[in-house]
mmCIF file of C-alpha atoms in Angstrom:
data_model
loop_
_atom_site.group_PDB
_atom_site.id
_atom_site.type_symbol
_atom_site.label_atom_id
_atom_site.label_comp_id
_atom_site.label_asym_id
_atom_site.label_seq_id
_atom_site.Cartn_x
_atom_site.Cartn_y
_atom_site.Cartn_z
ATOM 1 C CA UNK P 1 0.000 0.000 0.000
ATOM 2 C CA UNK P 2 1.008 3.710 -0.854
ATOM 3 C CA UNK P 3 2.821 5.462 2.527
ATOM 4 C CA UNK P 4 1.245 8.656 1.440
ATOM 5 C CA UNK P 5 -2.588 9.072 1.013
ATOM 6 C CA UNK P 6 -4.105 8.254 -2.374
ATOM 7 C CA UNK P 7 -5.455 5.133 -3.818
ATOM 8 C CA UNK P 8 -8.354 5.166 -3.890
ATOM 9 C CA UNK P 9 -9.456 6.185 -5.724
ATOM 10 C CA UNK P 10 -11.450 8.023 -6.927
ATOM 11 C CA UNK P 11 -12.816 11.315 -9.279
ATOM 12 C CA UNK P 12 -11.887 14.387 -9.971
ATOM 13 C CA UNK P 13 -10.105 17.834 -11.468
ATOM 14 C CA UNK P 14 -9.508 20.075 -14.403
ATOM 15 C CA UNK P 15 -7.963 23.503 -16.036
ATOM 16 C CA UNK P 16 -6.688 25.856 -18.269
ATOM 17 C CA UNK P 17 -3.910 27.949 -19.754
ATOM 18 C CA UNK P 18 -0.176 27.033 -19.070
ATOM 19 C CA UNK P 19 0.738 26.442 -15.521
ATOM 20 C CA UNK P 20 2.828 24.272 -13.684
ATOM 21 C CA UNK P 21 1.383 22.816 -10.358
ATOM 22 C CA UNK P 22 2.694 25.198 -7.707
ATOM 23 C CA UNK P 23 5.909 24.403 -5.179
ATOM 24 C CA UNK P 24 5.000 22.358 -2.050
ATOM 25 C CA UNK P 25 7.364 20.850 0.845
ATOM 26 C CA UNK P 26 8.227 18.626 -1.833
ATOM 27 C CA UNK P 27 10.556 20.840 -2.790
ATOM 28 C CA UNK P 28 8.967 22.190 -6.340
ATOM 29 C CA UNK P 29 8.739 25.726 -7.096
ATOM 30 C CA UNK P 30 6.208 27.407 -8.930
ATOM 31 C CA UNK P 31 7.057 26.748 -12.886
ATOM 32 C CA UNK P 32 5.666 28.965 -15.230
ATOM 33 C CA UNK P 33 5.774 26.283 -18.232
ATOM 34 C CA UNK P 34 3.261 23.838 -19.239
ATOM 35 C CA UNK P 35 3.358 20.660 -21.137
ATOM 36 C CA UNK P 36 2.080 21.732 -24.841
ATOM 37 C CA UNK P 37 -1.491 21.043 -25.536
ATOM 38 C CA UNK P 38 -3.098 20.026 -28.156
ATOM 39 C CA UNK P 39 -6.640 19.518 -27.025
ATOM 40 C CA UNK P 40 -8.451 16.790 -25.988
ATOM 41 C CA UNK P 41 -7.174 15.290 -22.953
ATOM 42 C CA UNK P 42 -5.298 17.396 -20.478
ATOM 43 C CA UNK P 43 -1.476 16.804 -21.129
ATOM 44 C CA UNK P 44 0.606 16.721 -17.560
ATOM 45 C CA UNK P 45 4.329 16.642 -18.145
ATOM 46 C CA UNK P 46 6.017 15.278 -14.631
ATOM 47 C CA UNK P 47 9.480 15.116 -13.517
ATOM 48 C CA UNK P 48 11.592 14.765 -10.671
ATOM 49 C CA UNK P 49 11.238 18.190 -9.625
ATOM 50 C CA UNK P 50 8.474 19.936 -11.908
ATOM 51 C CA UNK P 51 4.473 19.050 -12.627
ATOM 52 C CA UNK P 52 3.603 21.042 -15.818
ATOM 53 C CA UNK P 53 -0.230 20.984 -16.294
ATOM 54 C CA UNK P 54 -1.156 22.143 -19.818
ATOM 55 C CA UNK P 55 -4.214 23.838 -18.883
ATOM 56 C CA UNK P 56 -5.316 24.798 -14.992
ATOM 57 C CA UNK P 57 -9.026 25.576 -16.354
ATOM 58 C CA UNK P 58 -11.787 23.918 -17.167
ATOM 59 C CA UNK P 59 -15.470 23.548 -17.399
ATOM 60 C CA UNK P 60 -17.428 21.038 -15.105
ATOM 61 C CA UNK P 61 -17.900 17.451 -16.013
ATOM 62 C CA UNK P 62 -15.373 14.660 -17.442
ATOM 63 C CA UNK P 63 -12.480 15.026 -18.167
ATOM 64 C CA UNK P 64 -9.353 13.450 -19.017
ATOM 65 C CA UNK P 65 -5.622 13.826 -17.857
ATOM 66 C CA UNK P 66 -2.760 11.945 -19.646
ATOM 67 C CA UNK P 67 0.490 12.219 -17.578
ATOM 68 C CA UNK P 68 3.514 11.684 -19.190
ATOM 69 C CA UNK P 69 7.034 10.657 -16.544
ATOM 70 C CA UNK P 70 10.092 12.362 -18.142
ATOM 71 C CA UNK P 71 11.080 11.904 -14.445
ATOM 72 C CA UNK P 72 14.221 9.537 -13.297
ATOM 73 C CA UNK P 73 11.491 8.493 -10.456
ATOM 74 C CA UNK P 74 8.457 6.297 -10.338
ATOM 75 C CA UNK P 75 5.805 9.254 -10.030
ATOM 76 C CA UNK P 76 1.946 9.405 -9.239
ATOM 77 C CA UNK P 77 -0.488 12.234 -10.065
ATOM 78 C CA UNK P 78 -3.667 13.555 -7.792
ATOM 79 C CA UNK P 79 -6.497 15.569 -7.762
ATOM 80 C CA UNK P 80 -7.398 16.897 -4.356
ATOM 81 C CA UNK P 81 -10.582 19.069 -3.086
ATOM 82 C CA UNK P 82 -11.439 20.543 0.107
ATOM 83 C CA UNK P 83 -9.511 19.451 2.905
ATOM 84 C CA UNK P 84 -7.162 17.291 0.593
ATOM 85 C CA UNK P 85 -10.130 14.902 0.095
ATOM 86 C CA UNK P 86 -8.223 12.801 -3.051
ATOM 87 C CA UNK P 87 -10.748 13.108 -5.916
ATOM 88 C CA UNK P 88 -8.931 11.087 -8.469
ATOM 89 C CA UNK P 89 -5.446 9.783 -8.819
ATOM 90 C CA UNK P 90 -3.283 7.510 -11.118
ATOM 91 C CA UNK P 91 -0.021 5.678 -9.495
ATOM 92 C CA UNK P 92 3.056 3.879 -10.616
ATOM 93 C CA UNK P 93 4.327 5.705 -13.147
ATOM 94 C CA UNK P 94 7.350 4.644 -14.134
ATOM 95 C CA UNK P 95 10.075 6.949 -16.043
ATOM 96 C CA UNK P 96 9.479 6.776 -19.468
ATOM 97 C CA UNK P 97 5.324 5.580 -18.835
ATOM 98 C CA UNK P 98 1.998 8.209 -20.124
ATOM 99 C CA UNK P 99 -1.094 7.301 -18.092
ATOM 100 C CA UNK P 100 -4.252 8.469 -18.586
ATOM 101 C CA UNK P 101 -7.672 8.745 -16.275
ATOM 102 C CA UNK P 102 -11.080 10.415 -16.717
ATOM 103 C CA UNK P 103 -12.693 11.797 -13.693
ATOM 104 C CA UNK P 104 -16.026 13.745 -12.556
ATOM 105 C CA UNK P 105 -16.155 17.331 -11.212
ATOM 106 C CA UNK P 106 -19.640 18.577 -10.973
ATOM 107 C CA UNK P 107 -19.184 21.436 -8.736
ATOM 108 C CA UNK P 108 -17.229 25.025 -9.691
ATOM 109 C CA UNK P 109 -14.219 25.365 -7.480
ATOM 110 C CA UNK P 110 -10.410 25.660 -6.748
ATOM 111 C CA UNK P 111 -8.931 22.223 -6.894
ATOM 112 C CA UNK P 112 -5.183 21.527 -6.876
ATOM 113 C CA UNK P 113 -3.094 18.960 -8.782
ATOM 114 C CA UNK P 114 -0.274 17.355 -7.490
ATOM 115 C CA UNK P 115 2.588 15.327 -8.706
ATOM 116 C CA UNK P 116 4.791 12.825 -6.193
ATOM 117 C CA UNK P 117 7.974 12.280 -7.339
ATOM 118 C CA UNK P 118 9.185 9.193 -5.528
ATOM 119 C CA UNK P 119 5.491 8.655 -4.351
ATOM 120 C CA UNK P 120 6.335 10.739 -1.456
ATOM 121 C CA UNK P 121 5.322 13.721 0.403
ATOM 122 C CA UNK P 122 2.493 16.531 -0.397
ATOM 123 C CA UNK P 123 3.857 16.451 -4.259
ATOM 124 C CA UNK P 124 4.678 19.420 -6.473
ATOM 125 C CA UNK P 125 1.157 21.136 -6.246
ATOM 126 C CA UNK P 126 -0.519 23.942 -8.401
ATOM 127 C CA UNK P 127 -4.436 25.305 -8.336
ATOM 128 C CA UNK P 128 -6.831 23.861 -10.781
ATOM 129 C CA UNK P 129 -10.127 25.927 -11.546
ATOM 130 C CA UNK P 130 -13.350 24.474 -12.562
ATOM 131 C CA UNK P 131 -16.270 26.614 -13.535
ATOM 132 C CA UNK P 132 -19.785 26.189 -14.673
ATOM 133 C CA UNK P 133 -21.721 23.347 -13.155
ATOM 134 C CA UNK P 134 -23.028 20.484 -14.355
ATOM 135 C CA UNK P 135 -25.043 17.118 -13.238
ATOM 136 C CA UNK P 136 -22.630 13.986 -12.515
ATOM 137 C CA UNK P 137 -22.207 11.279 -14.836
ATOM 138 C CA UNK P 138 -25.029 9.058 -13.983
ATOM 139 C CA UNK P 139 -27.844 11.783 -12.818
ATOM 140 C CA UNK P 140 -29.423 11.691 -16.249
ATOM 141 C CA UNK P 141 -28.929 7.569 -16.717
ATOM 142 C CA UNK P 142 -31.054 5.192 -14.597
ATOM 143 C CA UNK P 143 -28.931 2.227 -14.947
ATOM 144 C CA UNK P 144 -26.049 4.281 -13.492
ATOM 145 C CA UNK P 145 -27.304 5.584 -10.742
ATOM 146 C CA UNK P 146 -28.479 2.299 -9.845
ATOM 147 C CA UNK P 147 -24.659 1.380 -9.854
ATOM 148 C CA UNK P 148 -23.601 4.375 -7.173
ATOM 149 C CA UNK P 149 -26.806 3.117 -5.070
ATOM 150 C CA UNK P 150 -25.682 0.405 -5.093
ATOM 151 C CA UNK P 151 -21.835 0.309 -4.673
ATOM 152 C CA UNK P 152 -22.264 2.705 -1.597
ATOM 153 C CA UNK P 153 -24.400 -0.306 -0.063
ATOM 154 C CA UNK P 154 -21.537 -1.723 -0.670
ATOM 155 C CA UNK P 155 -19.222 0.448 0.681
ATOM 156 C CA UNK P 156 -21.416 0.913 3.572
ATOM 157 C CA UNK P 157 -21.386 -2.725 4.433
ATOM 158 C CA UNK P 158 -17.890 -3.286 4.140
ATOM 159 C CA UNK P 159 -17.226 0.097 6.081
ATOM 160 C CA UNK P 160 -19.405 -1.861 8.952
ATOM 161 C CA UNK P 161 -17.460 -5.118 8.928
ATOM 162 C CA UNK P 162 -13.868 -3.295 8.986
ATOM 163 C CA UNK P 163 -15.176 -1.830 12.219
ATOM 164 C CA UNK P 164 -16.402 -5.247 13.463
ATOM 165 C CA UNK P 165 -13.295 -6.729 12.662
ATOM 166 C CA UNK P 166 -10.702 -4.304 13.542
ATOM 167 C CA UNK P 167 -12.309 -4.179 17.184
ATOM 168 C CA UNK P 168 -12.168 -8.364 17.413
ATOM 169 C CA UNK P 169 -8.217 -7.700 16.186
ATOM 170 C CA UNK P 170 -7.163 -4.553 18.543
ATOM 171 C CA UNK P 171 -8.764 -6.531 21.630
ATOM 172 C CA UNK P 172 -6.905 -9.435 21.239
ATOM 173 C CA UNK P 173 -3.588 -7.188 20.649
ATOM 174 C CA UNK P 174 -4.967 -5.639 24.127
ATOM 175 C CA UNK P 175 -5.020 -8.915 25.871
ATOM 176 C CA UNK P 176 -1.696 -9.704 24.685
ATOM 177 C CA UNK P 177 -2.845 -13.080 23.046
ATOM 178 C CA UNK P 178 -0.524 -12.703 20.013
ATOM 179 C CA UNK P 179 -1.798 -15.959 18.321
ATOM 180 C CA UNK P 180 -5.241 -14.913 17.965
ATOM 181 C CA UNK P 181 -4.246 -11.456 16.767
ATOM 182 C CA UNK P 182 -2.059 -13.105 14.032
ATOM 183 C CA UNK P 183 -5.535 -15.119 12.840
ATOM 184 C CA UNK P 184 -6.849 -12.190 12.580
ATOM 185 C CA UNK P 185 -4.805 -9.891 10.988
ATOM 186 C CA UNK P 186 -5.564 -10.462 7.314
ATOM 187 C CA UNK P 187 -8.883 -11.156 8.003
ATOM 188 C CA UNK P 188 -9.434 -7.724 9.890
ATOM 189 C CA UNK P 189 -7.508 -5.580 7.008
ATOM 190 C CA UNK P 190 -9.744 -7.307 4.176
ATOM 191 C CA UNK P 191 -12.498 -4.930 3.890
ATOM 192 C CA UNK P 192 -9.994 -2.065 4.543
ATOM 193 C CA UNK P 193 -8.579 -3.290 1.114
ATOM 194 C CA UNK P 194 -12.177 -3.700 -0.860
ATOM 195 C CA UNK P 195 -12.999 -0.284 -0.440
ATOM 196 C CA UNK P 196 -9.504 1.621 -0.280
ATOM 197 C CA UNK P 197 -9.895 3.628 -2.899
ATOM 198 C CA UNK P 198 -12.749 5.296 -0.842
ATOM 199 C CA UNK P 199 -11.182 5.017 2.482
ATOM 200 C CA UNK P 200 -7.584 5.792 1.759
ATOM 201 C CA UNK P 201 -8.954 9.498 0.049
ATOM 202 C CA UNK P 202 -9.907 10.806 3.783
ATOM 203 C CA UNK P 203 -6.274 12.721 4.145
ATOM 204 C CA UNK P 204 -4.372 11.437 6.842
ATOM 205 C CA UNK P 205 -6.329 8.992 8.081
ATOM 206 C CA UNK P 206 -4.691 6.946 5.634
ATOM 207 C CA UNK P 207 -1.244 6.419 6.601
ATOM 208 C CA UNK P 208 -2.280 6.643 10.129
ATOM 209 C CA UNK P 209 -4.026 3.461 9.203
ATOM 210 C CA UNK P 210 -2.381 1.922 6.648
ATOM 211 C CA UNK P 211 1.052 3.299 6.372
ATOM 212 C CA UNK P 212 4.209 1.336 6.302
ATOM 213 C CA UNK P 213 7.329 1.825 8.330
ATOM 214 C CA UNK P 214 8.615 3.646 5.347
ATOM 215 C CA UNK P 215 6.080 7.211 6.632
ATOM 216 C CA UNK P 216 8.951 8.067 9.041
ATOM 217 C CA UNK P 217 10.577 9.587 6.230
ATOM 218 C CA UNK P 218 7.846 11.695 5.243
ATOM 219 C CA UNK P 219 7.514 12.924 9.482
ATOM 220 C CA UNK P 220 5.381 10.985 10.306
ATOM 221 C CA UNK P 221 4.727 8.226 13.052
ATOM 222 C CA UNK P 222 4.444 4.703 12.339
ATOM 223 C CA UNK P 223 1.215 3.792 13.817
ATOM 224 C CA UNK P 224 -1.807 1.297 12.274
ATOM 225 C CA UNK P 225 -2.033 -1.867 11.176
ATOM 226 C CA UNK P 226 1.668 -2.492 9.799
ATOM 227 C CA UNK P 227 2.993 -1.379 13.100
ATOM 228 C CA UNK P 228 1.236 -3.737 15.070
ATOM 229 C CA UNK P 229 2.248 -6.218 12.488
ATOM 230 C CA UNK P 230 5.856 -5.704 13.057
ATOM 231 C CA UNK P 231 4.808 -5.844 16.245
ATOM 232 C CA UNK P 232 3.285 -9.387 16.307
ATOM 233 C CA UNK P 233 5.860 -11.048 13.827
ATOM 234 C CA UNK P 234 8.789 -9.401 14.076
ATOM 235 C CA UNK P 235 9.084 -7.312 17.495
ATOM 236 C CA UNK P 236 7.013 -8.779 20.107
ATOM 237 C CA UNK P 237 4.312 -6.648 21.735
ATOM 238 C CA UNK P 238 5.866 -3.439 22.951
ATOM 239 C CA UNK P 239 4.811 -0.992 25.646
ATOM 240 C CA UNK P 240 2.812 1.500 23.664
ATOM 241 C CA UNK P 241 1.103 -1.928 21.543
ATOM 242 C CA UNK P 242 -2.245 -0.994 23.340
ATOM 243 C CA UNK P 243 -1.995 2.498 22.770
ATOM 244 C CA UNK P 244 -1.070 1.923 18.900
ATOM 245 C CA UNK P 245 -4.387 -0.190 18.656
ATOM 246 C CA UNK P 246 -6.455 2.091 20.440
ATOM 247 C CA UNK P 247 -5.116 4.954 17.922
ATOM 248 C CA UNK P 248 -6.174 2.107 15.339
ATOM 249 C CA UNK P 249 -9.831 1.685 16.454
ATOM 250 C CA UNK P 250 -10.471 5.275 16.548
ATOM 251 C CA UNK P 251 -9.185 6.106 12.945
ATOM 252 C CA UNK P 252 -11.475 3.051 12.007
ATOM 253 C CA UNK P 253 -13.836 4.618 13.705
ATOM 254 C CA UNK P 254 -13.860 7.801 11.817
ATOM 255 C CA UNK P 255 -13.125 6.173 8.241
ATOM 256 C CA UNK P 256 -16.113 4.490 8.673
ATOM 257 C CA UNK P 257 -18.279 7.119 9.534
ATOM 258 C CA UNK P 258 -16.476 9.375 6.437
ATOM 259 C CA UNK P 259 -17.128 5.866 4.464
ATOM 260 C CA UNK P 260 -20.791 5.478 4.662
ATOM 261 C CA UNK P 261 -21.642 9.468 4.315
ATOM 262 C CA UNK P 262 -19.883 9.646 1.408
ATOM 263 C CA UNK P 263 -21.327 10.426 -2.067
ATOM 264 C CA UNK P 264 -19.754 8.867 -5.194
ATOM 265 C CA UNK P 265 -20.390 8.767 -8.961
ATOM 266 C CA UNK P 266 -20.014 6.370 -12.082
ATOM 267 C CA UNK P 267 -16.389 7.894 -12.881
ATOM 268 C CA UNK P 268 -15.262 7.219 -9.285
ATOM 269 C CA UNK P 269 -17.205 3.433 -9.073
ATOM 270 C CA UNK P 270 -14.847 3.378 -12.752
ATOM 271 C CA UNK P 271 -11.684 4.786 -11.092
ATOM 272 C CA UNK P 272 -11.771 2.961 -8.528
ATOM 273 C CA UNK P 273 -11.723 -0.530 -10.137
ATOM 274 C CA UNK P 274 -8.864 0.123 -11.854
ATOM 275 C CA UNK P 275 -6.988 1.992 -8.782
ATOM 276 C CA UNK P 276 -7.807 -1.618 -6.643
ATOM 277 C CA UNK P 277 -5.782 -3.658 -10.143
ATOM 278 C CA UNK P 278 -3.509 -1.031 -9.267
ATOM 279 C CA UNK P 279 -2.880 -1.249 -6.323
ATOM 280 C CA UNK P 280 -2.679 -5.224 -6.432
ATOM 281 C CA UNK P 281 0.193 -4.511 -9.308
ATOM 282 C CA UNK P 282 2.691 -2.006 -7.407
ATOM 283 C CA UNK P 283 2.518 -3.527 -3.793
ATOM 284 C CA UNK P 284 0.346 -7.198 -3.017
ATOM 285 C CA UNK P 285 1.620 -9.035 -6.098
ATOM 286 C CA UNK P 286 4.793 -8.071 -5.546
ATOM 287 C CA UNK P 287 4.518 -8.977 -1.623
ATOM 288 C CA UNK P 288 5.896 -5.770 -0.754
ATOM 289 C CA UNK P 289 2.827 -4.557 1.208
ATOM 290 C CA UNK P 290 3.126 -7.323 4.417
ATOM 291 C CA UNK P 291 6.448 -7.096 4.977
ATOM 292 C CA UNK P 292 6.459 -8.938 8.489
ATOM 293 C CA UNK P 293 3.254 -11.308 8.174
ATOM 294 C CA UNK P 294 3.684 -12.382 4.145
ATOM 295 C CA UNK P 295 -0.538 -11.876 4.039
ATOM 296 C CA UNK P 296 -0.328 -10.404 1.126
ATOM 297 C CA UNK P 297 -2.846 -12.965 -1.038
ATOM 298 C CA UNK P 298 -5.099 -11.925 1.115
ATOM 299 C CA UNK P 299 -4.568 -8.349 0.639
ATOM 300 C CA UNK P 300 -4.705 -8.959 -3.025
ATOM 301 C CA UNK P 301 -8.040 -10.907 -3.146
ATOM 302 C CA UNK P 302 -9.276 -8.228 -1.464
ATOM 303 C CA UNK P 303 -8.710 -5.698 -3.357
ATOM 304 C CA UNK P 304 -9.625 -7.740 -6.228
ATOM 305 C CA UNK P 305 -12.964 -8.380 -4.884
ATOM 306 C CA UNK P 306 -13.410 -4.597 -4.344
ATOM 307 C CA UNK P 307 -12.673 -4.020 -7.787
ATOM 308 C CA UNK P 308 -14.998 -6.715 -9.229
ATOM 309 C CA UNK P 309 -17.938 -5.411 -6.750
ATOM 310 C CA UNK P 310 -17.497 -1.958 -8.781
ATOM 311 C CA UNK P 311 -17.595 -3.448 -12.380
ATOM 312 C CA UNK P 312 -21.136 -5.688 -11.077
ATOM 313 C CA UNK P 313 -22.363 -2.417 -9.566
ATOM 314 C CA UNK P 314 -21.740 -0.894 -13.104
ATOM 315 C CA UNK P 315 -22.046 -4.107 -15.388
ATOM 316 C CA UNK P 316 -26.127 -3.197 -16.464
ATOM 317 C CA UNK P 317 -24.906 -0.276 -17.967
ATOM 318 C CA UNK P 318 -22.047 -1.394 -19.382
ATOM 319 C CA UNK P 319 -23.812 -4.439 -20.615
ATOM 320 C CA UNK P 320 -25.887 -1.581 -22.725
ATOM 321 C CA UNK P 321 -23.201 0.557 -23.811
ATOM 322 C CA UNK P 322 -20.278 -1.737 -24.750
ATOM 323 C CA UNK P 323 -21.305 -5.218 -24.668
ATOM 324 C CA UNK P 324 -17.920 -6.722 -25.878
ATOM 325 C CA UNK P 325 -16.307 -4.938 -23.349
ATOM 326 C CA UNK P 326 -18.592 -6.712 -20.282
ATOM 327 C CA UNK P 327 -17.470 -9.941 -22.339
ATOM 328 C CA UNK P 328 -13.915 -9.241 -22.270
ATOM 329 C CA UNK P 329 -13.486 -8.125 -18.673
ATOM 330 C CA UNK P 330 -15.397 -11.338 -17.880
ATOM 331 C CA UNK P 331 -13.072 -13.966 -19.877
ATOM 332 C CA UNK P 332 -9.562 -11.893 -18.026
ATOM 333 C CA UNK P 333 -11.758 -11.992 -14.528
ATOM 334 C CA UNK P 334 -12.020 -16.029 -14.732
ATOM 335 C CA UNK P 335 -8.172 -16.477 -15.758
ATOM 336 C CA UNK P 336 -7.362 -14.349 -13.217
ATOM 337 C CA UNK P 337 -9.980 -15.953 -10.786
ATOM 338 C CA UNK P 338 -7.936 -19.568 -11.470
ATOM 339 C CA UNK P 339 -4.676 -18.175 -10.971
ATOM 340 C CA UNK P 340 -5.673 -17.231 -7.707
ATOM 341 C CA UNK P 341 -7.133 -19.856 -6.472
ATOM 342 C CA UNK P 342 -4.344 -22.619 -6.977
ATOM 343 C CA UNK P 343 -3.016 -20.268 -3.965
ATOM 344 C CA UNK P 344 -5.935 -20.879 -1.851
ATOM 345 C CA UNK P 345 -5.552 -22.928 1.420
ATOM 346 C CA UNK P 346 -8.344 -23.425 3.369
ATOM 347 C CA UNK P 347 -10.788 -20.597 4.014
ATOM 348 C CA UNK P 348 -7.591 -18.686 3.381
ATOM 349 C CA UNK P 349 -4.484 -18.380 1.042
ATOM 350 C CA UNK P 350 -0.758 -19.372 1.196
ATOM 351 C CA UNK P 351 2.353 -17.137 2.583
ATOM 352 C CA UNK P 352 3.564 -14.660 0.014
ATOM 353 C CA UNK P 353 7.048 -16.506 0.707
ATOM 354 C CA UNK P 354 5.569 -20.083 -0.507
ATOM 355 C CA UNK P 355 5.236 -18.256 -3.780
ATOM 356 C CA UNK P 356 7.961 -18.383 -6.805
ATOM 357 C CA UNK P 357 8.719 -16.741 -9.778
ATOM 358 C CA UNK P 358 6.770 -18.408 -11.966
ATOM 359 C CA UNK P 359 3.824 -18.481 -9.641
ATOM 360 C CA UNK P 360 4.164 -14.371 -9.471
ATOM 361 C CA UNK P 361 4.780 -14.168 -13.114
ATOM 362 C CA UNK P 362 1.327 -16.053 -14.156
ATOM 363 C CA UNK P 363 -0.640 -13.723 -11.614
ATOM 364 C CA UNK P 364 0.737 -10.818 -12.664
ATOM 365 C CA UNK P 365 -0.121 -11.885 -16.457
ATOM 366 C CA UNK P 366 -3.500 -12.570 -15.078
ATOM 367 C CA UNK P 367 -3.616 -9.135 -13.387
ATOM 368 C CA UNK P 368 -2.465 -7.326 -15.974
ATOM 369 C CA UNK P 369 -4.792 -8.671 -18.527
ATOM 370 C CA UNK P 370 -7.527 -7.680 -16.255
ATOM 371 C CA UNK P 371 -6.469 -4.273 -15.674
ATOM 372 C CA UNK P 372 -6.394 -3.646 -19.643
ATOM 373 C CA UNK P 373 -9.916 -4.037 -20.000
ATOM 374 C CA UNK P 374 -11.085 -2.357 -16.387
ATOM 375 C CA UNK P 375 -9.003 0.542 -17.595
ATOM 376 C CA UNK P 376 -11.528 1.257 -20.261
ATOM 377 C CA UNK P 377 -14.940 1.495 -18.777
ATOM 378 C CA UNK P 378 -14.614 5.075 -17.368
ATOM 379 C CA UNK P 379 -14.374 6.275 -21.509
ATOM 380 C CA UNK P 380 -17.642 4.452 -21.333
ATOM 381 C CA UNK P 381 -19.122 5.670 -18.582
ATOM 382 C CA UNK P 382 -18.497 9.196 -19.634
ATOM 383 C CA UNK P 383 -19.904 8.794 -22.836
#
């Protein structure tokens, strides 16, 4: 998972003009170039110290970014709104790599972009205007806003069983019964990881939750799930243990609150799918995301689940529009369905560590092929 708040997910931002996105404690000053533009999509040029946004204007609605890394680092781009809520975002983009992402802004505003160099700290950040107003993708479709009714049941449910869970985990990390805690560590994190891309955009609840050791470096403390992890598999319980899970149960506490009030759209139901495949891609299949416990099947069925659960809540619509594409994303879901489950055990799955290359290799062929197809169904929601 990302050390600095997203993935996950979900809509989001637009402008005009040439403008770079302004200097933050990232260290980027304001630039006063842009990427050219040509139209279209808006062009984002990012690079290990700059974020040039071809236009910081734009009318309400859709619209589309394509970010381009002439960077040396892996990079991510975001769309925040009012109290750094993260509206849309793309991640992992490698040096060399364009990305692009349609999101929904309905409301007139002042937004701000950001690039993250390194996929660290507040990113290179610049204002981003919307004006006009217009209804949400879905207002004028039935079939869509079924699929936001829907997916924030969803959401809502999930939001309800993360709490249930996480207070089962942080009592037995209370208690000090360290075997029970580990059977329910994955178990307890699960839901976190079906709806991330909603609950990671609530600004620092995220890494407070969900950040690896690896926040220190951005200031901040190491405190959530992944500390008590290191805690039961690598440290031992320490003294503040109890304190660290308290802090735990009350972030839950107000993610899941945020979580269930929250009001989404088609774009960010779209968005969201394909932030979960990405998410899967840059840190479960690569077992980088439980460092200490090696849980990270779990963590990646998950997330695919989460992603799935948006495509259902969307598939009547998408069965209308584009019914190849329903047919496609089904055939990559059932390869990638099978590769999964040979890593089943039990009601659970296998240590990341019983994995080997090959096994890796074939689910990240799987994942990949899925992620191909996901990535188009925001075009076709937003047609």
């Amino acid at each position: 998972m990302r050390i600095a708040p997203a993935h996950a997910v979900l809509s989001a931002a637009l402008l005009l003009g040439i403008a770079a996105c302004g200097g933050s404690d990232s260290g980027g000053g304001k630039d006063t170039g842009g990427a050219k533009d040509t139209g279209g999509a808006i062009a984002v040029e990012a690079t290990d110290t700059e974020c040039k946004v071809s236009r910081t204007e734009a009318p309400a609605g859709a619209v589309e970014f394509t970010i381009t890394n002439k960077g040396t680092a892996v990079n991510e781009f975001y769309i925040y709104g009012e109290g750094d809520r993260v509206l849309g975002e793309v991640e992992n983009i490698t040096p060399g790599l364009s990305r692009s992402f349609t999101v929904q802004l309905s409301e007139p505003g002042t937004y701000q972009t950001a690039c993250k160099p390194g996929m660290k700290g507040d990113g290179i950040r610049g204002d981003f205007t919307v004006t006009g107003s217009t209804s949400a993708a879905g207002d004028t479709d039935a079939k869509l806003t079924a699929a936001v009714t829907a997916y924030e049941k969803y959401v809502a449910t999930e939001a309800d069983e993360l709490l249930e869970n996480t207070e089962e985990f942080t009592a037995a990390v209370k208690a000090g019964d360290v075997a029970k805690a580990k059977s329910l560590y994955a178990v307890a994190r699960s839901p976190w990881e079906e709806i991330e891309p909603v609950a990671e955009s609530f600004g620092d609840l995220d890494p407070r939750i969900d950040g690896r050791e690896d926040v220190v470096d951005d200031g901040m403390a190491f405190t959530g799930y992944h500390r008590l992890e290191k805690d039961l598999w690598k440290d031992g319980l320490q003294k503040d243990s109890s304190a660290i899970a308290d802090q735990l149960l009350a972030d839950v506490l107000q993610v899941v609150a945020k979580a269930k009030a929250v009001e989404l759209n088609p774009l960010q139901l779209a968005n969201g799918s394909k932030a979960l495949l990405d998410e899967m891609a840059t840190g479960k299949v690569t077992g980088e995301e439980e460092r200490y416990s090696h849980t990270d099947l779990y963590d990646f069925a998950a997330n695919y689940e989460g992603s799935k659960q948006a495509i259902a809540a969307l598939r009547p619509a998408l069965q209308e529009r584009d019914p190849e594409l329903v047919k496609a994303i089904d055939a990559r879901f059932a390869a990638l369905d099978e590769a999964l489950d040979a890593h089943r055990k039990g009601d659970g799955f296998v240590s990341y560590t019983d994995l080997d290359a090959a096994d890796v290799k074939a689910l990240t062929v799987a994942l990949d092929a899925v992620s191909e197809q996901v990535a188009k169904v925001a075009g076709v929601v937003a047609a």
